[in-house]
């Protein structure tokens, strides 16, 4: 899923099951049928996918020089076709070796090479941190997944009936604020301005609800803004402080942060987007990501994301029963299920992320204990597909052909 705006409106191709432009999730409202609800009633084990078990350990290949050359060729092919300036890739599994590469440039103006130690904006991968924070509060008995959001935040349409579980599972029925035309104009006319959570919610709440709670799956950034406010209310801390101190640090992440403004540690890559007021490509590195807040504002690097892929999928920071709740997926697209702020695509568990100028993919294949993480410095779609998905598909076709990370392309639409 992504935190992208709605200009490109590609679905689930980016992390977040629905790789929607800035707004993440535009155009995805999927019926949750009685059959899929029944199928989702049993938790999905960490290694299961909606369409079957994941690959056994022995099926993951040794990452030999020959395999590395295949991967190099596949990555370069995607870069050439989709015109990607730069990408970083990390692929590994215990006993199989490690493939870590950086391709292309971090700055098109200077020609500076991209490198694997660079910080990148990670878009909707932020959702996995916010939902982890919420689930920690569940473990502490401070919130319940079936509590209505109205218990914590007033003024939410259907707030007496929409639960925290439905918010985390993208089944609230609330309008996605980042698809609001007024929001798009406000952001693109001054992308360096700050937004408050309350301003973001106002863009959503002026629209009628899209459907009854739990009736459909519809990827929506509004849900995460509300969950971020719940975390703040129940911890007495700002969300960025809580996530930095209680999620990122205990996970062993030393190059991951939730910024409060446009700060961007060095070294970082520039980021290129066409989600602009004119539609022309601009550098978004200094844009203020506060508009994404709990849904998409965070920053990380390739090494930390590799660690986070495993922590997230295995539930290191949560009680086993709570992690099982998180992985209890509901069908979202063919071969793809969405749980609580996490997806399962053909056995790969994790999330993708996209916001102007940047994309990320952070996934884990449990039985092989394999991690695949990648970051890139553009969010410009290619033939309706998110670049992060194109890379994920190309790489997994080589190393896990029975478990190809693939999300359907969506037609490109204008505002």
Coordinates of C-alpha atoms in Angstrom, one line a residue:
X1 CA 0.0 0.0 0.0
X2 CA 1.2 3.4 -0.3
X3 CA 0.7 6.9 1.0
X4 CA 0.9 8.3 -2.5
X5 CA -1.6 10.9 -3.7
X6 CA -4.3 9.8 -6.0
X7 CA -3.0 11.1 -9.2
X8 CA -1.6 7.7 -10.3
X9 CA -4.1 5.6 -8.6
X10 CA -2.4 2.3 -9.1
X11 CA -3.7 -0.3 -6.7
X12 CA -2.1 -2.5 -4.3
X13 CA 1.0 -2.4 -6.3
X14 CA 2.9 -0.5 -3.7
X15 CA 3.3 -1.4 -0.3
X16 CA 0.1 -1.2 1.3
X17 CA -1.6 -3.6 -0.9
X18 CA -3.0 -0.7 -2.7
X19 CA -0.3 1.3 -4.2
X20 CA -2.3 4.3 -4.4
X21 CA -0.8 7.6 -5.1
X22 CA -0.3 10.0 -2.4
X23 CA -3.5 9.0 -0.9
X24 CA -2.9 5.3 -1.0
X25 CA -5.7 3.1 -1.7
X26 CA -7.6 5.0 -4.3
X27 CA -10.0 2.9 -6.2
X28 CA -9.9 -0.2 -4.0
X29 CA -13.2 -1.1 -2.4
X30 CA -13.4 -4.9 -2.3
X31 CA -16.4 -6.8 -1.0
X32 CA -15.6 -9.0 2.0
X33 CA -17.9 -11.9 1.2
X34 CA -19.2 -14.3 3.7
X35 CA -16.9 -16.9 2.2
X36 CA -13.8 -14.7 2.6
X37 CA -14.8 -13.7 6.1
X38 CA -15.1 -17.4 7.0
X39 CA -11.7 -18.1 5.5
X40 CA -10.3 -15.2 7.5
X41 CA -11.7 -16.4 10.7
X42 CA -8.8 -18.8 11.2
X43 CA -5.5 -17.1 11.8
X44 CA -3.0 -17.4 8.9
X45 CA 0.2 -19.0 10.3
X46 CA 3.4 -17.1 9.7
X47 CA 4.4 -18.9 6.5
X48 CA 1.0 -19.4 5.1
X49 CA -0.5 -17.4 2.2
X50 CA -4.1 -17.0 1.2
X51 CA -3.4 -19.3 -1.7
X52 CA -1.2 -21.9 0.0
X53 CA 2.0 -22.6 2.0
X54 CA 5.2 -20.8 1.3
X55 CA 8.3 -22.3 -0.1
X56 CA 10.3 -24.7 2.0
X57 CA 13.7 -23.6 3.1
X58 CA 15.5 -25.8 0.6
X59 CA 13.7 -24.2 -2.3
X60 CA 15.3 -20.9 -1.8
X61 CA 18.5 -20.9 -3.9
X62 CA 22.0 -20.2 -2.9
X63 CA 22.8 -16.6 -3.8
X64 CA 25.8 -17.6 -5.9
X65 CA 27.6 -15.2 -8.3
X66 CA 25.6 -16.8 -11.1
X67 CA 22.3 -16.0 -9.3
X68 CA 23.6 -12.5 -8.5
X69 CA 24.2 -11.9 -12.2
X70 CA 20.7 -13.0 -13.0
X71 CA 19.4 -10.6 -10.3
X72 CA 21.6 -7.8 -11.6
X73 CA 20.2 -8.2 -15.1
X74 CA 16.6 -8.3 -13.8
X75 CA 17.0 -5.2 -11.7
X76 CA 18.7 -3.3 -14.6
X77 CA 15.9 -4.3 -17.0
X78 CA 13.2 -2.8 -14.7
X79 CA 15.3 0.3 -14.2
X80 CA 15.7 0.8 -18.0
X81 CA 12.1 0.1 -18.8
X82 CA 10.6 2.2 -16.0
X83 CA 13.3 4.9 -16.1
X84 CA 14.2 4.5 -12.4
X85 CA 17.1 6.8 -11.4
X86 CA 18.3 4.7 -8.5
X87 CA 17.4 1.6 -6.4
X88 CA 18.9 -0.3 -3.5
X89 CA 18.1 -4.0 -3.0
X90 CA 18.8 -6.4 -0.1
X91 CA 17.9 -10.1 -0.4
X92 CA 19.0 -12.8 2.1
X93 CA 18.1 -16.1 3.7
X94 CA 20.0 -18.0 6.5
X95 CA 22.6 -20.3 4.9
X96 CA 21.9 -19.0 1.4
X97 CA 24.1 -15.9 1.3
X98 CA 23.2 -12.3 0.8
X99 CA 22.6 -10.1 -2.2
X100 CA 23.0 -6.4 -1.5
X101 CA 23.3 -3.9 -4.4
X102 CA 22.8 -0.3 -5.3
X103 CA 22.1 0.8 -8.9
X104 CA 22.0 4.2 -10.5
X105 CA 22.1 7.7 -9.1
X106 CA 20.9 9.4 -6.0
X107 CA 21.0 12.9 -7.7
X108 CA 20.2 13.3 -11.3
X109 CA 21.6 16.8 -11.3
X110 CA 25.1 15.9 -10.0
X111 CA 25.2 12.2 -11.1
X112 CA 26.1 11.2 -7.5
X113 CA 25.8 7.4 -7.2
X114 CA 23.2 5.9 -4.9
X115 CA 24.7 3.8 -2.1
X116 CA 23.2 1.2 0.3
X117 CA 23.8 3.4 3.4
X118 CA 21.5 6.2 2.2
X119 CA 18.4 7.2 4.1
X120 CA 15.2 7.0 2.2
X121 CA 11.5 8.0 2.9
X122 CA 9.5 4.8 3.3
X123 CA 5.9 5.9 2.8
X124 CA 3.3 3.4 3.9
X125 CA 5.8 1.1 5.5
X126 CA 5.2 3.6 8.3
X127 CA 1.8 1.9 8.8
X128 CA 3.5 -1.2 10.1
X129 CA 5.1 0.8 12.8
X130 CA 1.9 2.6 13.8
X131 CA -0.1 -0.6 13.9
X132 CA 2.8 -2.3 15.9
X133 CA 2.5 0.6 18.4
X134 CA -1.3 0.0 18.7
X135 CA -0.8 -3.7 19.2
X136 CA 1.7 -3.1 21.9
X137 CA -1.1 -1.1 23.7
X138 CA -3.4 -4.1 23.1
X139 CA -0.8 -6.3 24.9
X140 CA -0.7 -3.8 27.7
X141 CA -4.5 -3.8 28.1
X142 CA -4.7 -0.1 27.3
X143 CA -6.9 -0.6 24.2
X144 CA -9.0 -3.4 22.7
X145 CA -9.1 -4.2 19.0
X146 CA -12.8 -4.2 19.1
X147 CA -13.2 -0.9 20.8
X148 CA -15.0 1.7 18.7
X149 CA -12.8 4.6 17.6
X150 CA -15.3 7.0 19.1
X151 CA -14.1 5.9 22.5
X152 CA -10.8 7.7 21.8
X153 CA -11.5 10.3 19.1
X154 CA -14.7 12.3 18.8
X155 CA -16.4 13.5 15.6
X156 CA -15.6 10.4 13.5
X157 CA -18.4 9.4 11.1
X158 CA -19.7 6.1 12.3
X159 CA -17.3 6.4 15.2
X160 CA -19.6 4.5 17.5
X161 CA -19.4 1.4 15.2
X162 CA -16.0 1.5 13.5
X163 CA -13.5 -0.5 15.5
X164 CA -9.8 -0.2 15.9
X165 CA -9.5 -3.6 14.2
X166 CA -11.5 -2.3 11.2
X167 CA -9.3 0.7 10.9
X168 CA -6.1 -1.3 11.0
X169 CA -7.5 -3.8 8.5
X170 CA -8.7 -1.1 6.0
X171 CA -12.4 -2.0 6.4
X172 CA -13.7 1.2 8.0
X173 CA -15.6 2.8 5.1
X174 CA -14.1 6.2 5.8
X175 CA -13.1 8.4 2.9
X176 CA -9.4 8.6 2.2
X177 CA -8.3 12.2 2.9
X178 CA -5.5 12.0 0.4
X179 CA -8.0 11.5 -2.4
X180 CA -9.7 14.8 -1.6
X181 CA -9.2 17.4 -4.4
X182 CA -8.8 20.2 -1.9
X183 CA -6.1 18.3 -0.1
X184 CA -4.2 17.6 -3.3
X185 CA -4.3 21.3 -4.2
X186 CA -3.1 22.3 -0.8
X187 CA -0.2 19.9 -0.8
X188 CA 1.0 20.4 -4.3
X189 CA 0.7 24.2 -4.1
X190 CA 3.0 24.3 -1.1
X191 CA 4.5 20.8 -0.5
X192 CA 6.8 22.1 2.2
X193 CA 3.9 23.2 4.5
X194 CA 3.1 21.2 7.6
X195 CA -0.2 19.5 8.1
X196 CA -1.8 18.5 11.5
X197 CA -3.6 15.2 12.0
X198 CA -6.8 17.2 12.6
X199 CA -6.4 19.0 9.3
X200 CA -6.0 15.7 7.5
X201 CA -9.1 14.2 9.2
X202 CA -11.1 17.3 8.1
X203 CA -10.5 16.5 4.5
X204 CA -11.9 13.0 5.1
X205 CA -14.8 13.8 7.3
X206 CA -16.4 16.3 4.9
X207 CA -17.2 13.3 2.7
X208 CA -19.9 10.8 3.4
X209 CA -18.7 7.3 4.4
X210 CA -18.2 4.9 1.6
X211 CA -19.8 1.8 3.1
X212 CA -20.8 0.2 6.4
X213 CA -18.0 -0.8 8.7
X214 CA -16.4 -4.2 7.7
X215 CA -18.4 -4.5 4.5
X216 CA -15.5 -4.0 2.2
X217 CA -11.7 -3.7 2.0
X218 CA -10.7 -0.2 1.0
X219 CA -7.1 1.1 1.5
X220 CA -7.3 4.4 3.4
X221 CA -4.8 6.7 5.0
X222 CA -7.5 8.2 7.2
X223 CA -7.6 5.0 9.2
X224 CA -4.0 5.3 10.3
X225 CA -4.3 9.0 11.3
X226 CA -7.0 7.9 13.7
X227 CA -4.9 5.0 15.1
X228 CA -2.0 7.4 15.6
X229 CA -4.2 9.6 17.7
X230 CA -5.3 6.6 19.7
X231 CA -1.6 5.8 20.4
X232 CA -0.9 9.4 21.5
X233 CA -4.0 9.5 23.8
X234 CA -3.2 6.2 25.5
X235 CA 0.5 6.8 25.9
X236 CA 0.6 10.5 26.7
X237 CA 3.4 10.8 24.1
X238 CA 3.7 12.3 20.7
X239 CA 3.4 9.5 18.1
X240 CA 6.9 10.1 16.7
X241 CA 8.5 9.9 20.1
X242 CA 6.6 6.7 21.1
X243 CA 7.5 5.0 17.8
X244 CA 11.1 6.1 17.9
X245 CA 11.5 5.0 21.6
X246 CA 9.2 2.0 21.9
X247 CA 9.1 0.4 18.5
X248 CA 12.2 1.3 16.4
X249 CA 14.8 1.2 19.2
X250 CA 13.6 -2.1 20.8
X251 CA 13.7 -3.6 17.3
X252 CA 17.3 -2.7 17.0
X253 CA 16.8 -0.1 14.4
X254 CA 19.5 2.6 14.5
X255 CA 18.8 4.4 11.2
X256 CA 15.1 4.7 11.4
X257 CA 13.1 7.7 12.5
X258 CA 9.7 9.3 12.5
X259 CA 10.4 13.0 11.7
X260 CA 8.3 15.8 13.0
X261 CA 8.9 18.0 9.8
X262 CA 10.9 17.9 6.6
X263 CA 14.2 16.8 8.3
X264 CA 16.1 14.2 6.3
X265 CA 19.4 12.8 7.7
X266 CA 22.5 12.6 5.5
X267 CA 23.4 10.8 3.4
X268 CA 20.0 10.6 1.6
X269 CA 18.9 10.3 -2.0
X270 CA 16.9 12.9 -3.8
X271 CA 13.5 11.8 -4.8
X272 CA 11.6 12.3 -8.1
X273 CA 7.9 12.6 -8.6
X274 CA 5.3 13.7 -11.1
X275 CA 2.7 14.2 -8.4
X276 CA 3.0 18.0 -8.7
X277 CA 0.8 20.9 -9.4
X278 CA 2.0 21.1 -13.0
X279 CA 2.4 17.3 -13.6
X280 CA 6.1 17.9 -14.4
X281 CA 8.8 15.9 -12.5
X282 CA 10.2 17.6 -9.5
X283 CA 12.6 16.7 -6.7
X284 CA 10.6 16.0 -3.5
X285 CA 13.4 15.4 -1.1
X286 CA 12.6 18.5 1.0
X287 CA 8.8 18.1 0.9
X288 CA 7.3 17.9 4.3
X289 CA 5.9 14.4 4.9
X290 CA 3.7 15.5 7.8
X291 CA 0.7 15.1 5.5
X292 CA 1.3 11.3 5.7
X293 CA 2.0 11.3 9.5
X294 CA 1.0 7.9 11.0
X295 CA 0.3 6.6 7.5
X296 CA 3.5 7.5 5.7
X297 CA 6.0 9.9 7.2
X298 CA 8.9 7.7 8.3
X299 CA 12.5 7.4 7.1
X300 CA 14.9 4.4 7.2
X301 CA 17.8 2.7 5.4
X302 CA 18.2 -0.6 3.7
X303 CA 19.9 -2.4 6.6
X304 CA 17.3 -1.4 9.2
X305 CA 14.5 -2.3 6.8
X306 CA 16.0 -5.8 6.5
X307 CA 15.8 -6.1 10.3
X308 CA 12.3 -4.7 10.4
X309 CA 11.0 -7.2 7.8
X310 CA 11.8 -10.1 10.1
X311 CA 10.7 -8.3 13.3
X312 CA 7.4 -7.4 11.7
X313 CA 6.6 -10.7 10.2
X314 CA 7.6 -12.8 13.2
X315 CA 6.1 -10.6 15.9
X316 CA 9.2 -10.0 18.0
X317 CA 7.7 -7.0 19.7
X318 CA 4.2 -8.6 20.4
X319 CA 2.6 -11.4 22.2
X320 CA 2.1 -14.5 20.0
X321 CA -1.7 -14.2 20.2
X322 CA -1.6 -10.6 19.2
X323 CA 0.7 -11.3 16.3
X324 CA -1.7 -14.1 15.2
X325 CA -4.5 -11.4 15.1
X326 CA -2.3 -9.2 13.0
X327 CA -1.7 -12.0 10.5
X328 CA -5.3 -13.0 10.3
X329 CA -5.8 -11.8 6.7
X330 CA -8.9 -11.1 4.7
X331 CA -8.8 -11.5 0.9
X332 CA -8.0 -8.2 -0.8
X333 CA -6.9 -9.2 -4.3
X334 CA -6.2 -12.6 -5.9
X335 CA -3.4 -14.2 -4.1
X336 CA -3.2 -11.4 -1.6
X337 CA -4.6 -10.9 1.9
X338 CA -4.5 -7.9 4.2
X339 CA -4.4 -8.3 8.0
X340 CA -3.8 -5.5 10.5
X341 CA -1.5 -3.1 8.8
X342 CA 0.3 -5.9 7.0
X343 CA -0.2 -7.9 3.8
X344 CA 0.5 -11.4 2.6
X345 CA 1.2 -11.6 -1.1
X346 CA 1.8 -15.2 -2.3
X347 CA 3.4 -15.9 1.1
X348 CA 5.6 -12.8 1.3
X349 CA 4.5 -10.9 4.5
X350 CA 5.1 -7.2 5.0
X351 CA 4.2 -3.9 3.4
X352 CA 5.2 -1.5 0.6
X353 CA 5.3 2.2 0.7
X354 CA 5.1 5.1 -1.7
X355 CA 5.0 8.9 -1.4
X356 CA 6.2 11.6 -3.7
X357 CA 9.7 10.8 -4.8
X358 CA 10.2 7.5 -3.0
X359 CA 9.1 3.9 -2.7
X360 CA 10.0 0.9 -0.5
X361 CA 9.2 -2.8 -0.3
X362 CA 9.7 -4.7 3.0
X363 CA 8.7 -8.4 2.9
X364 CA 9.6 -11.7 4.6
X365 CA 9.1 -15.3 3.5
X366 CA 8.7 -17.2 6.7
X367 CA 9.6 -20.8 6.1
X368 CA 12.7 -19.8 4.1
X369 CA 13.3 -17.0 6.7
X370 CA 14.1 -14.9 3.6
X371 CA 14.0 -11.1 3.6
X372 CA 13.6 -8.9 0.6
X373 CA 13.8 -5.1 1.0
X374 CA 14.3 -2.4 -1.5
X375 CA 14.1 1.3 -1.7
X376 CA 14.1 3.6 -4.7
X377 CA 14.1 7.3 -5.5
X378 CA 10.9 7.7 -7.6
X379 CA 7.2 7.0 -7.3
X380 CA 6.4 7.5 -11.0
X381 CA 4.4 4.5 -12.2
X382 CA 5.2 2.5 -15.3
X383 CA 2.2 1.3 -17.3
X384 CA 0.0 1.5 -14.2
X385 CA 2.4 -0.5 -11.9
X386 CA 4.4 0.7 -9.0
X387 CA 8.1 0.4 -9.6
X388 CA 8.6 -1.3 -6.2
X389 CA 6.2 -4.0 -7.4
X390 CA 8.0 -4.4 -10.7
X391 CA 11.3 -5.0 -8.8
X392 CA 9.7 -7.3 -6.3
X393 CA 8.2 -9.4 -9.1
X394 CA 11.4 -9.5 -11.2
X395 CA 13.5 -10.6 -8.2
X396 CA 11.1 -13.2 -6.8
X397 CA 10.5 -14.8 -10.2
X398 CA 14.2 -15.8 -10.0
X399 CA 14.6 -16.8 -6.4
X400 CA 11.0 -18.0 -5.4
X401 CA 9.2 -18.8 -8.7
X402 CA 6.4 -20.5 -6.7
X403 CA 5.9 -17.4 -4.6
X404 CA 6.1 -14.4 -7.0
X405 CA 5.5 -11.1 -5.4
X406 CA 2.9 -9.7 -7.9
X407 CA 0.1 -7.1 -7.6
X408 CA -2.1 -6.2 -10.6
X409 CA -1.5 -3.0 -12.4
X410 CA -4.3 -0.5 -12.4
X411 CA -5.2 2.0 -15.1
X412 CA -3.5 5.4 -14.7
X413 CA -6.1 8.1 -14.1
X414 CA -5.9 11.9 -13.8
X415 CA -7.2 14.1 -11.0

